[in-house]
CSV table of C-alpha atoms in Angstrom, one decimal:
chain,number,residue,atom,x,y,z
A,153,MET,CA,0.0,0.0,0.0
A,154,ASN,CA,1.4,3.4,-1.0
A,155,LYS,CA,1.8,5.7,2.1
A,156,ASP,CA,0.0,8.6,0.4
A,157,PRO,CA,-1.0,8.2,-3.2
A,158,HIS,CA,-1.8,11.9,-3.5
A,159,LEU,CA,1.6,13.2,-2.3
A,160,TYR,CA,3.7,10.3,-3.5
A,161,PRO,CA,2.0,8.7,-6.6
A,162,LEU,CA,3.0,5.3,-7.9
A,163,ARG,CA,4.7,5.2,-11.3
A,164,HIS,CA,3.1,3.9,-14.4
A,165,THR,CA,5.7,1.5,-15.8
A,166,GLN,CA,4.1,0.6,-19.1
A,167,ASN,CA,5.1,2.2,-22.4
A,168,THR,CA,3.1,5.4,-22.8
A,169,ASP,CA,4.3,6.5,-26.2
A,170,ARG,CA,1.0,5.5,-27.9
A,171,ASP,CA,-1.1,6.4,-24.9
A,172,SER,CA,-3.7,9.1,-25.6
A,173,ALA,CA,-3.0,10.4,-22.1
A,174,LEU,CA,-0.2,12.8,-21.6
A,175,TRP,CA,2.1,11.9,-18.6
A,176,ASN,CA,4.6,14.0,-16.7
A,177,TRP,CA,8.3,13.0,-17.1
A,178,ALA,CA,8.3,10.6,-14.1
A,179,GLN,CA,5.1,8.9,-15.4
A,180,ASN,CA,3.5,9.1,-12.1
A,181,SER,CA,0.7,11.4,-13.1
A,182,VAL,CA,-1.5,12.1,-16.1
A,183,VAL,CA,-1.5,15.9,-16.8
A,184,GLY,CA,-4.0,15.9,-19.7
A,185,GLN,CA,-4.7,14.4,-23.1
A,186,ARG,CA,-2.5,14.6,-26.2
A,187,SER,CA,-5.3,16.3,-28.0
A,188,GLN,CA,-5.1,19.2,-25.5
A,189,LEU,CA,-1.4,19.8,-26.4
A,190,HIS,CA,-0.6,22.9,-28.5
A,191,GLN,CA,2.9,23.7,-29.9
A,192,PRO,CA,3.0,27.4,-31.0
A,193,GLN,CA,6.0,28.2,-33.2
A,194,THR,CA,6.1,31.9,-32.7
A,195,GLU,CA,5.1,34.5,-30.1
A,196,ALA,CA,2.4,35.9,-32.5
A,197,GLU,CA,0.9,32.4,-32.8
A,198,LEU,CA,0.9,32.1,-29.0
A,199,GLN,CA,-0.8,35.5,-28.7
A,200,GLN,CA,-3.5,34.4,-31.1
A,201,LEU,CA,-4.0,31.1,-29.3
A,202,LEU,CA,-4.6,32.9,-26.0
A,203,ARG,CA,-7.0,35.4,-27.6
A,204,THR,CA,-9.2,32.7,-29.2
A,205,ALA,CA,-9.0,29.7,-27.0
A,206,SER,CA,-11.2,29.2,-24.0
A,207,GLY,CA,-10.3,27.3,-20.8
A,208,LYS,CA,-7.3,27.4,-18.6
A,209,VAL,CA,-3.7,27.2,-19.8
A,210,ARG,CA,-0.6,25.5,-18.4
A,211,VAL,CA,2.9,25.2,-19.8
A,212,LEU,CA,4.6,21.7,-19.7
A,213,GLY,CA,8.3,22.6,-20.0
A,214,ASN,CA,10.1,19.3,-19.9
A,215,ARG,CA,7.4,17.9,-17.5
A,216,LEU,CA,9.8,17.4,-14.6
A,217,SER,CA,7.5,18.8,-12.0
A,218,PRO,CA,4.9,16.8,-10.1
A,219,GLY,CA,1.7,16.3,-12.1
A,220,ARG,CA,-0.4,18.4,-9.8
A,221,MET,CA,1.5,21.5,-10.9
A,222,LEU,CA,1.1,20.8,-14.6
A,223,GLY,CA,-2.2,19.1,-14.9
A,224,VAL,CA,-5.4,20.5,-16.5
A,225,ASP,CA,-9.1,19.6,-16.9
A,226,GLU,CA,-10.4,18.3,-20.1
A,227,GLN,CA,-11.6,21.6,-21.5
A,228,ASP,CA,-8.2,23.3,-20.9
A,229,LEU,CA,-5.0,23.7,-22.9
A,230,LEU,CA,-1.4,22.4,-22.4
A,231,LEU,CA,1.5,24.3,-24.1
A,232,ASP,CA,4.7,22.9,-25.4
A,233,LEU,CA,7.1,25.8,-26.0
A,234,SER,CA,10.1,23.7,-27.3
A,235,ALA,CA,10.0,25.9,-30.5
A,236,PHE,CA,11.0,28.9,-28.3
A,237,ASN,CA,14.7,27.9,-28.2
A,238,GLY,CA,18.1,29.4,-28.4
A,239,VAL,CA,19.9,32.8,-28.2
A,240,ILE,CA,17.8,35.8,-29.3
A,241,ALA,CA,20.2,38.7,-28.6
A,242,GLN,CA,23.3,39.6,-26.7
A,243,ASP,CA,25.3,42.6,-25.6
A,244,GLU,CA,28.4,43.0,-23.5
A,245,GLU,CA,26.7,42.3,-20.2
A,246,SER,CA,23.7,40.0,-21.0
A,247,VAL,CA,22.3,37.3,-23.2
A,248,THR,CA,18.6,36.9,-24.1
A,249,PHE,CA,17.4,33.3,-24.5
A,250,ALA,CA,14.1,32.0,-25.6
A,251,ALA,CA,12.1,30.6,-22.7
A,252,GLY,CA,12.0,27.0,-23.8
A,253,THR,CA,15.8,26.7,-24.1
A,254,PRO,CA,17.1,23.8,-21.9
A,255,LEU,CA,19.6,24.8,-19.3
A,256,GLU,CA,22.2,22.6,-20.8
A,257,GLN,CA,21.9,24.7,-24.0
A,258,VAL,CA,22.0,27.9,-22.0
A,259,TYR,CA,25.2,26.8,-20.3
A,260,SER,CA,26.9,25.6,-23.5
A,261,SER,CA,26.0,28.8,-25.4
A,262,LEU,CA,27.4,30.9,-22.6
A,263,THR,CA,30.6,28.9,-22.5
A,264,GLU,CA,31.1,29.3,-26.2
A,265,MET,CA,30.9,33.1,-25.6
A,266,ASP,CA,33.4,32.9,-22.7
A,267,ARG,CA,30.7,33.9,-20.3
A,268,MET,CA,28.8,32.4,-17.4
A,269,LEU,CA,26.0,33.1,-15.0
A,270,ALA,CA,26.7,34.3,-11.4
A,271,SER,CA,24.3,31.6,-10.3
A,272,SER,CA,25.6,28.1,-9.8
A,273,PRO,CA,23.7,25.7,-12.2
A,274,GLY,CA,20.7,23.6,-11.4
A,275,VAL,CA,21.6,19.9,-11.1
A,276,ILE,CA,19.3,18.6,-13.8
A,277,ALA,CA,20.2,20.4,-17.1
A,278,VAL,CA,17.3,19.2,-19.2
A,279,GLN,CA,15.0,21.7,-17.4
A,280,THR,CA,13.8,24.6,-19.6
A,281,LEU,CA,15.0,28.1,-18.6
A,282,ALA,CA,11.5,29.4,-17.9
A,283,GLY,CA,10.6,26.3,-15.9
A,284,ALA,CA,13.7,26.4,-13.8
A,285,MET,CA,13.1,30.1,-13.0
A,286,ALA,CA,9.4,29.6,-12.3
A,287,THR,CA,10.0,27.0,-9.6
A,288,GLY,CA,13.0,28.7,-7.9
A,289,THR,CA,15.7,26.3,-9.2
A,290,HIS,CA,19.1,27.0,-7.6
A,291,GLY,CA,22.6,25.7,-7.2
A,292,GLN,CA,25.0,26.2,-4.3
A,293,GLY,CA,27.1,29.1,-2.9
A,294,LEU,CA,26.3,32.0,-0.6
A,295,ALA,CA,27.5,34.6,-3.2
A,296,GLN,CA,24.6,33.7,-5.5
A,297,SER,CA,21.0,32.5,-5.4
A,298,SER,CA,18.5,31.1,-7.8
A,299,ILE,CA,18.7,31.2,-11.6
A,300,ALA,CA,15.8,33.7,-11.5
A,301,ASP,CA,18.0,36.2,-9.6
A,302,GLU,CA,20.1,36.6,-12.7
A,303,ALA,CA,17.2,37.8,-14.9
A,304,LEU,CA,17.3,41.4,-16.1
A,305,ARG,CA,14.1,41.2,-18.2
A,306,ILE,CA,11.3,38.7,-18.5
A,307,ARG,CA,9.1,38.8,-21.5
A,308,MET,CA,5.6,37.4,-21.0
A,309,VAL,CA,2.4,36.9,-23.0
A,310,LEU,CA,-0.5,37.8,-20.8
A,311,ALA,CA,-4.0,36.2,-20.6
A,312,ASP,CA,-5.5,38.6,-23.1
A,313,GLY,CA,-2.7,38.0,-25.6
A,314,SER,CA,-0.9,41.2,-24.9
A,315,VAL,CA,2.9,41.3,-24.3
A,316,ARG,CA,4.5,42.6,-21.1
A,317,GLU,CA,8.2,42.9,-20.5
A,318,PHE,CA,9.1,42.9,-16.8
A,319,VAL,CA,12.3,44.9,-16.2
A,320,ARG,CA,14.5,44.6,-13.1
A,321,GLY,CA,13.8,47.6,-10.8
A,322,GLU,CA,10.1,47.7,-11.6
A,323,PRO,CA,7.9,47.2,-8.5
A,324,ASP,CA,6.4,43.9,-9.6
A,325,PHE,CA,9.6,42.4,-11.2
A,326,ALA,CA,10.1,40.2,-8.1
A,327,ALA,CA,6.7,38.6,-8.7
A,328,ALA,CA,7.7,37.6,-12.2
A,329,GLN,CA,11.0,36.0,-11.2
A,330,VAL,CA,9.5,33.0,-9.5
A,331,SER,CA,5.8,32.8,-10.6
A,332,LEU,CA,4.9,29.1,-10.8
A,333,GLY,CA,3.6,29.9,-14.3
A,334,THR,CA,0.6,31.8,-12.8
A,335,LEU,CA,1.1,35.3,-14.3
A,336,GLY,CA,1.5,34.6,-18.0
A,337,ILE,CA,3.5,32.6,-20.5
A,338,VAL,CA,7.2,33.5,-20.5
A,339,THR,CA,8.7,33.7,-24.0
A,340,ALA,CA,12.1,35.2,-23.4
A,341,VAL,CA,14.5,35.9,-20.6
A,342,THR,CA,17.5,38.3,-20.5
A,343,LEU,CA,20.2,37.0,-18.2
A,344,ARG,CA,23.1,39.1,-16.9
A,345,THR,CA,26.4,37.4,-17.5
A,346,ARG,CA,30.0,37.6,-16.2
A,347,PRO,CA,33.4,36.6,-17.7
A,348,PHE,CA,34.0,32.9,-17.9
A,349,ARG,CA,36.0,31.3,-15.1
A,350,LEU,CA,37.3,27.9,-14.1
A,351,PHE,CA,37.1,26.2,-10.7
A,352,THR,CA,38.8,23.5,-8.8
A,353,CYS,CA,36.6,21.2,-6.7
A,354,HIS,CA,38.1,19.6,-3.6
A,355,LYS,CA,36.4,16.4,-2.6
A,356,PHE,CA,36.7,14.7,0.8
A,357,ALA,CA,35.0,12.5,3.3
A,358,VAL,CA,34.7,13.5,7.0
A,359,SER,CA,32.8,12.7,10.1
A,360,ALA,CA,29.5,14.4,10.6
A,361,ASP,CA,30.2,14.9,14.3
A,362,THR,CA,30.8,18.7,13.9
A,363,LEU,CA,28.5,19.2,10.9
A,364,GLU,CA,26.6,22.0,12.7
A,365,ASN,CA,29.6,24.2,12.5
A,366,ASP,CA,31.3,22.7,9.4
A,367,MET,CA,28.3,23.4,7.1
A,368,ILE,CA,28.5,27.1,7.8
A,369,GLU,CA,32.3,27.2,7.6
A,370,TRP,CA,32.5,25.4,4.3
A,371,ASN,CA,30.0,27.8,2.7
A,372,GLN,CA,31.8,30.8,4.1
A,373,GLN,CA,35.3,29.7,3.0
A,374,TYR,CA,34.4,28.4,-0.5
A,375,GLU,CA,32.6,30.0,-3.4
A,376,MET,CA,30.6,26.8,-3.8
A,377,SER,CA,30.0,23.9,-1.5
A,378,LYS,CA,27.8,20.8,-1.7
A,379,ALA,CA,27.6,17.9,0.8
A,380,TRP,CA,25.9,14.5,1.1
A,381,TRP,CA,25.2,13.3,4.6
A,382,PHE,CA,25.3,9.5,5.1
A,383,VAL,CA,23.5,9.6,8.4
A,384,ASP,CA,23.7,5.8,9.0
A,385,ASP,CA,27.5,6.0,9.0
A,386,ASN,CA,27.8,9.5,10.4
A,387,LEU,CA,29.8,10.5,7.4
A,388,MET,CA,29.9,13.5,5.0
A,389,HIS,CA,31.0,13.6,1.4
A,390,VAL,CA,31.9,17.2,0.5
A,391,TRP,CA,32.6,19.1,-2.6
A,392,ASN,CA,34.2,22.6,-2.0
A,393,ALA,CA,35.1,24.7,-5.0
A,394,HIS,CA,37.2,27.9,-5.6
A,395,GLU,CA,38.6,29.6,-8.7
A,396,ALA,CA,41.1,27.4,-10.4
A,397,SER,CA,44.8,28.4,-10.4
A,398,ALA,CA,46.6,29.5,-13.6
A,399,GLU,CA,48.3,26.1,-13.8
A,400,ASP,CA,45.0,24.2,-13.5
A,401,SER,CA,43.5,26.5,-16.2
A,402,GLN,CA,46.3,25.8,-18.6
A,403,ALA,CA,45.9,22.1,-18.0
A,404,TRP,CA,42.2,22.3,-18.7
A,405,HIS,CA,42.7,24.1,-22.0
A,406,ALA,CA,45.5,21.6,-22.9
A,407,ASN,CA,43.0,18.8,-22.2
A,408,GLN,CA,40.6,20.1,-24.9
A,409,ARG,CA,38.6,21.9,-22.3
A,410,GLU,CA,37.6,18.7,-20.6
A,411,VAL,CA,37.6,18.1,-16.8
A,412,ILE,CA,41.1,17.3,-15.4
A,413,GLU,CA,41.6,15.0,-12.4
A,414,HIS,CA,44.3,15.9,-9.8
A,415,GLY,CA,46.8,13.3,-8.7
A,416,ASP,CA,47.2,9.6,-9.4
A,417,ASP,CA,45.8,8.5,-6.0
A,418,THR,CA,42.1,8.3,-5.4
A,419,ASP,CA,40.3,8.4,-2.0
A,420,SER,CA,38.6,5.2,-1.2
A,421,SER,CA,37.6,6.1,2.4
A,422,LEU,CA,33.9,6.3,1.4
A,423,ASN,CA,33.7,3.0,-0.5
A,424,ASP,CA,32.3,0.8,2.3
A,425,THR,CA,29.6,3.4,2.9
A,426,ILE,CA,28.8,3.4,-0.8
A,427,ASP,CA,28.5,-0.3,-0.8
A,428,GLN,CA,26.1,-0.3,2.2
A,429,THR,CA,24.0,2.5,0.6
A,430,LEU,CA,23.8,0.6,-2.7
A,431,ALA,CA,22.8,-2.6,-1.0
A,432,GLN,CA,20.0,-0.7,0.8
A,433,MET,CA,18.9,0.9,-2.5
A,434,HIS,CA,18.8,-2.5,-4.2
A,435,ARG,CA,16.6,-3.8,-1.5
A,436,ASP,CA,14.3,-0.8,-1.7
A,437,THR,CA,14.0,-0.7,-5.4
A,438,GLN,CA,13.9,-4.5,-6.0
A,439,ILE,CA,16.4,-3.9,-8.8
A,440,HIS,CA,19.2,-6.4,-9.0
A,441,GLY,CA,22.7,-6.2,-10.4
A,442,LYS,CA,24.5,-3.0,-11.0
A,443,GLY,CA,22.2,-1.5,-13.6
A,444,GLY,CA,20.0,1.5,-13.2
A,445,LYS,CA,20.8,5.2,-13.4
A,446,GLN,CA,19.8,5.6,-9.7
A,447,PHE,CA,22.8,3.6,-8.6
A,448,ARG,CA,25.2,5.8,-10.6
A,449,THR,CA,24.2,8.7,-8.4
A,450,VAL,CA,26.0,6.9,-5.6
A,451,THR,CA,28.8,5.0,-7.3
A,452,ARG,CA,30.3,8.2,-8.6
A,453,PHE,CA,31.4,8.8,-5.1
A,454,ARG,CA,33.6,5.7,-5.1
A,455,ASP,CA,37.4,6.4,-5.4
A,456,PHE,CA,36.9,10.1,-5.8
A,457,THR,CA,39.5,12.7,-6.5
A,458,ASP,CA,39.8,16.5,-6.9
A,459,ILE,CA,38.9,17.9,-10.3
A,460,SER,CA,39.0,21.2,-12.3
A,461,GLY,CA,36.7,22.4,-14.9
A,462,ASP,CA,34.0,25.0,-15.6
A,463,ILE,CA,31.1,25.5,-13.2
A,464,TYR,CA,28.7,23.4,-15.4
A,465,GLN,CA,31.1,20.5,-15.7
A,466,LEU,CA,31.6,20.4,-12.0
A,467,PHE,CA,28.1,20.9,-10.6
A,468,CYS,CA,25.6,20.3,-13.3
A,469,ARG,CA,26.1,16.5,-12.9
A,470,GLY,CA,22.6,15.4,-12.0
A,471,ILE,CA,21.3,12.1,-13.3
A,472,ALA,CA,17.6,12.3,-14.2
A,473,VAL,CA,16.0,9.3,-12.7
A,474,PRO,CA,12.3,8.9,-11.8
A,475,GLN,CA,12.1,9.7,-8.1
A,476,ILE,CA,10.2,11.4,-5.2
A,477,ASN,CA,12.4,14.4,-4.5
A,478,VAL,CA,11.7,16.6,-1.5
A,479,GLU,CA,13.8,19.7,-0.9
A,480,ILE,CA,13.1,22.2,1.9
A,481,GLY,CA,15.0,25.5,2.4
A,482,VAL,CA,15.6,26.9,5.9
A,483,PRO,CA,17.3,30.1,7.0
A,484,LEU,CA,21.0,29.6,7.1
A,485,GLU,CA,21.2,30.9,10.7
A,486,LYS,CA,18.9,28.1,11.8
A,487,THR,CA,20.9,25.4,10.1
A,488,PRO,CA,23.1,24.3,13.0
A,489,GLN,CA,20.2,23.8,15.4
A,490,ILE,CA,18.2,22.0,12.7
A,491,ILE,CA,21.1,19.6,12.0
A,492,SER,CA,21.2,18.9,15.7
A,493,LYS,CA,17.5,18.2,15.8
A,494,ILE,CA,17.8,15.8,12.9
A,495,LYS,CA,20.7,14.0,14.6
A,496,ALA,CA,18.6,13.7,17.8
A,497,TRP,CA,15.6,12.5,15.9
A,498,TYR,CA,17.7,9.9,14.1
A,499,ALA,CA,19.3,8.7,17.3
A,500,GLU,CA,15.9,8.2,18.9
A,501,ASN,CA,14.1,6.6,15.9
A,502,HIS,CA,16.8,5.1,13.7
A,503,PRO,CA,14.7,5.7,10.6
A,504,HIS,CA,15.3,3.9,7.3
A,505,MET,CA,17.8,5.8,5.2
A,506,HIS,CA,17.2,5.2,1.5
A,507,TYR,CA,19.6,7.9,0.2
A,508,PRO,CA,22.0,10.4,1.8
A,509,ILE,CA,20.6,13.9,2.7
A,510,ILE,CA,21.8,16.5,0.2
A,511,LEU,CA,22.9,19.9,1.6
A,512,ARG,CA,23.3,23.0,-0.5
A,513,CYS,CA,23.3,26.6,0.6
A,514,THR,CA,22.5,29.8,-1.4
A,515,GLY,CA,22.5,33.5,-0.8
A,516,ALA,CA,19.2,35.5,-0.3
A,517,SER,CA,16.9,35.7,-3.3
A,518,GLU,CA,14.9,38.8,-4.6
A,519,GLY,CA,12.0,36.7,-5.9
A,520,TRP,CA,9.0,37.0,-3.7
A,521,LEU,CA,8.1,33.3,-4.0
A,522,SER,CA,11.7,32.1,-4.0
A,523,PRO,CA,12.3,29.6,-1.1
A,524,ALA,CA,15.4,31.7,-0.4
A,525,TYR,CA,13.6,35.1,-0.4
A,526,GLN,CA,15.3,37.6,1.9
A,527,HIS,CA,17.4,34.9,3.6
A,528,ALA,CA,20.7,33.1,3.0
A,529,THR,CA,19.2,29.6,2.9
A,530,CYS,CA,20.3,26.0,3.4
A,531,PHE,CA,18.4,23.4,1.3
A,532,PHE,CA,17.9,19.9,2.7
A,533,GLY,CA,17.2,17.4,-0.1
A,534,PHE,CA,15.8,13.9,0.2
A,535,VAL,CA,15.3,11.3,-2.5
A,536,VAL,CA,13.4,8.0,-2.8
A,537,TYR,CA,13.8,6.2,-6.1
A,538,TYR,CA,11.1,4.2,-7.8
A,539,ALA,CA,11.3,0.4,-8.0
A,540,ASP,CA,11.1,-1.3,-11.4
A,541,ASP,CA,7.4,-2.0,-10.8
A,542,GLY,CA,6.7,1.6,-10.0
A,543,SER,CA,6.4,1.2,-6.3
A,544,LEU,CA,8.2,3.2,-3.6
A,545,SER,CA,9.9,2.1,-0.4
A,546,GLN,CA,7.4,2.8,2.4
A,547,ASP,CA,10.2,3.1,4.9
A,548,GLY,CA,11.8,5.7,2.7
A,549,LEU,CA,8.5,7.6,2.3
A,550,HIS,CA,8.1,7.6,6.1
A,551,PHE,CA,11.5,9.2,6.5
A,552,LEU,CA,10.5,11.9,3.9
A,553,THR,CA,7.2,12.6,5.8
A,554,GLU,CA,8.8,12.9,9.2
A,555,VAL,CA,11.8,15.0,8.2
A,556,GLU,CA,9.5,17.4,6.3
A,557,LYS,CA,7.4,17.9,9.5
A,558,LEU,CA,10.6,18.8,11.3
A,559,LEU,CA,11.8,21.3,8.7
A,560,ALA,CA,8.4,22.8,8.1
A,561,ALA,CA,8.1,23.5,11.9
A,562,GLU,CA,11.3,25.5,11.6
A,563,GLY,CA,9.9,27.8,9.0
A,564,GLY,CA,11.2,25.8,6.0
A,565,ARG,CA,10.0,26.6,2.5
A,566,PRO,CA,9.6,23.8,-0.1
A,567,HIS,CA,11.1,23.8,-3.6
A,568,TRP,CA,8.0,24.4,-5.8
A,569,GLY,CA,9.1,22.0,-8.5
A,570,LYS,CA,9.5,19.1,-6.2
A,571,TYR,CA,7.2,17.1,-3.8
A,572,TYR,CA,5.9,18.5,-0.5
A,573,ASP,CA,2.8,18.3,1.7
A,574,PRO,CA,0.9,21.6,1.4
A,575,GLN,CA,-0.8,21.0,4.8
A,576,ARG,CA,2.5,21.6,6.5
A,577,TYR,CA,2.8,25.2,5.5
A,578,GLN,CA,1.2,28.5,6.3
A,579,TRP,CA,2.2,30.4,3.2
A,580,ARG,CA,1.5,34.0,4.5
A,581,ASP,CA,3.7,33.3,7.5
A,582,ILE,CA,6.7,32.1,5.6
A,583,TYR,CA,6.4,34.4,2.5
A,584,PRO,CA,6.2,38.1,3.5
A,585,GLN,CA,5.1,39.1,0.0
A,586,TRP,CA,2.5,36.4,-0.4
A,587,ASP,CA,-0.4,38.8,-0.7
A,588,ALA,CA,1.6,41.2,-2.8
A,589,PHE,CA,2.1,38.4,-5.3
A,590,ARG,CA,-1.6,37.6,-5.2
A,591,ALA,CA,-2.4,41.2,-6.0
A,592,VAL,CA,-0.1,41.1,-9.1
A,593,ARG,CA,-1.8,37.9,-10.2
A,594,ASP,CA,-5.2,39.6,-9.7
A,595,GLN,CA,-4.1,42.4,-11.9
A,596,LEU,CA,-2.5,40.3,-14.7
A,597,ASP,CA,-4.8,37.3,-14.8
A,598,PRO,CA,-8.2,38.3,-13.2
A,599,GLN,CA,-9.9,35.4,-15.0
A,600,ARG,CA,-7.5,32.8,-13.7
A,601,ARG,CA,-6.5,31.6,-17.2
A,602,PHE,CA,-3.1,30.3,-15.9
A,603,SER,CA,-4.5,28.2,-13.1
A,604,ASN,CA,-5.4,24.6,-12.2
A,605,ASP,CA,-6.6,22.8,-9.1
A,606,TYR,CA,-3.1,23.0,-7.5
A,607,VAL,CA,-2.7,26.8,-8.2
A,608,THR,CA,-6.3,27.5,-7.0
A,609,ALA,CA,-5.6,25.7,-3.7
A,610,LEU,CA,-2.5,27.8,-3.2
A,611,PHE,CA,-3.7,31.3,-4.0
A,612,ASP,CA,-7.5,31.3,-4.1
């Protein structure tokens, strides 16, 4: 029996290519019918569609979000904006991309220009630019925040078919940065850029005994820091990155701009923990042997070594595997006490650990609905992978449920594009500009064209 089929739906494992139903990427939710899907090729075509069509409208992006965010009723429309792709314009300080451009293409285009974003990349690079912004996607590093915080202009087609360009500095720009797709259809985004740089990432394993202090220190000392907490073994696997030396940069260029590894010796100190984690994942997922992308997310930690490369090569290394992914951001100043509470809860209950806890910190965001709004934030990430038959480990789901309770009670804010229990949150209490955002939505979409049951439950 699934613990909560509404929060954590089972996965449909049959081939859906010829199915009349349209599924989200994880194939755990039908979002509509293929007959409802429209693929406008130009902004003018999109404008005309909005002027003439009836019903509500949602954009699919690459369908990575939970089905509740994407789904529509039978009289409504679903939009595929994959034709809105590539570089539109550029100047010395910015580049304008079409909204449907996948992040991997954004990053490769910028690298070819010898530019980069100030924001560290999202882990999964198949996300579209507009989708990543709308859900508050972020990387790691206190000197930056979400991808949406690098936007200078956001071009949007509104419910009546008119076009509005939101410009940084305008009173309602912060509403458009992280909008959950509820204000209009984004067609283009202008991102500020900076000169291209290379980084060296130091990887190590260490005890979690002093994680309360270590987590803050790593993020203060390094431009980017990411950590995996293997709670069962009281161990951390840590990636700390700073700008590469001239010598490392020369080696990278000499290696055809590919990642370089440092030293002939690798660190095997985490291998036993990796083996134990893999064994647990095999039991949970009922998948035998070494196959499966989900296992590669752990085996990459075996025999690790320091590396140098560009920011995307180092940190945009996510492996897209169907999963239940919960990520909650808490104010950075609360992080030590929250880590202590998780340790105490674990010591008392010894919960089943399906996967290590992922820890990433960012600086404060300007977006009104960003989970990092106004606060430097530490994000706690939790994953349960689907089994081959589409089921989920009930012990793993129990852990997700209990730890979300703990983080929500500390003022945590969930990542919009991942899974969370809405009953845990009082939105006005944790988002100071909640009603200001609703007022902008009232003005731009009074008829609630860009809505569905999920959006209605949030705002109406």
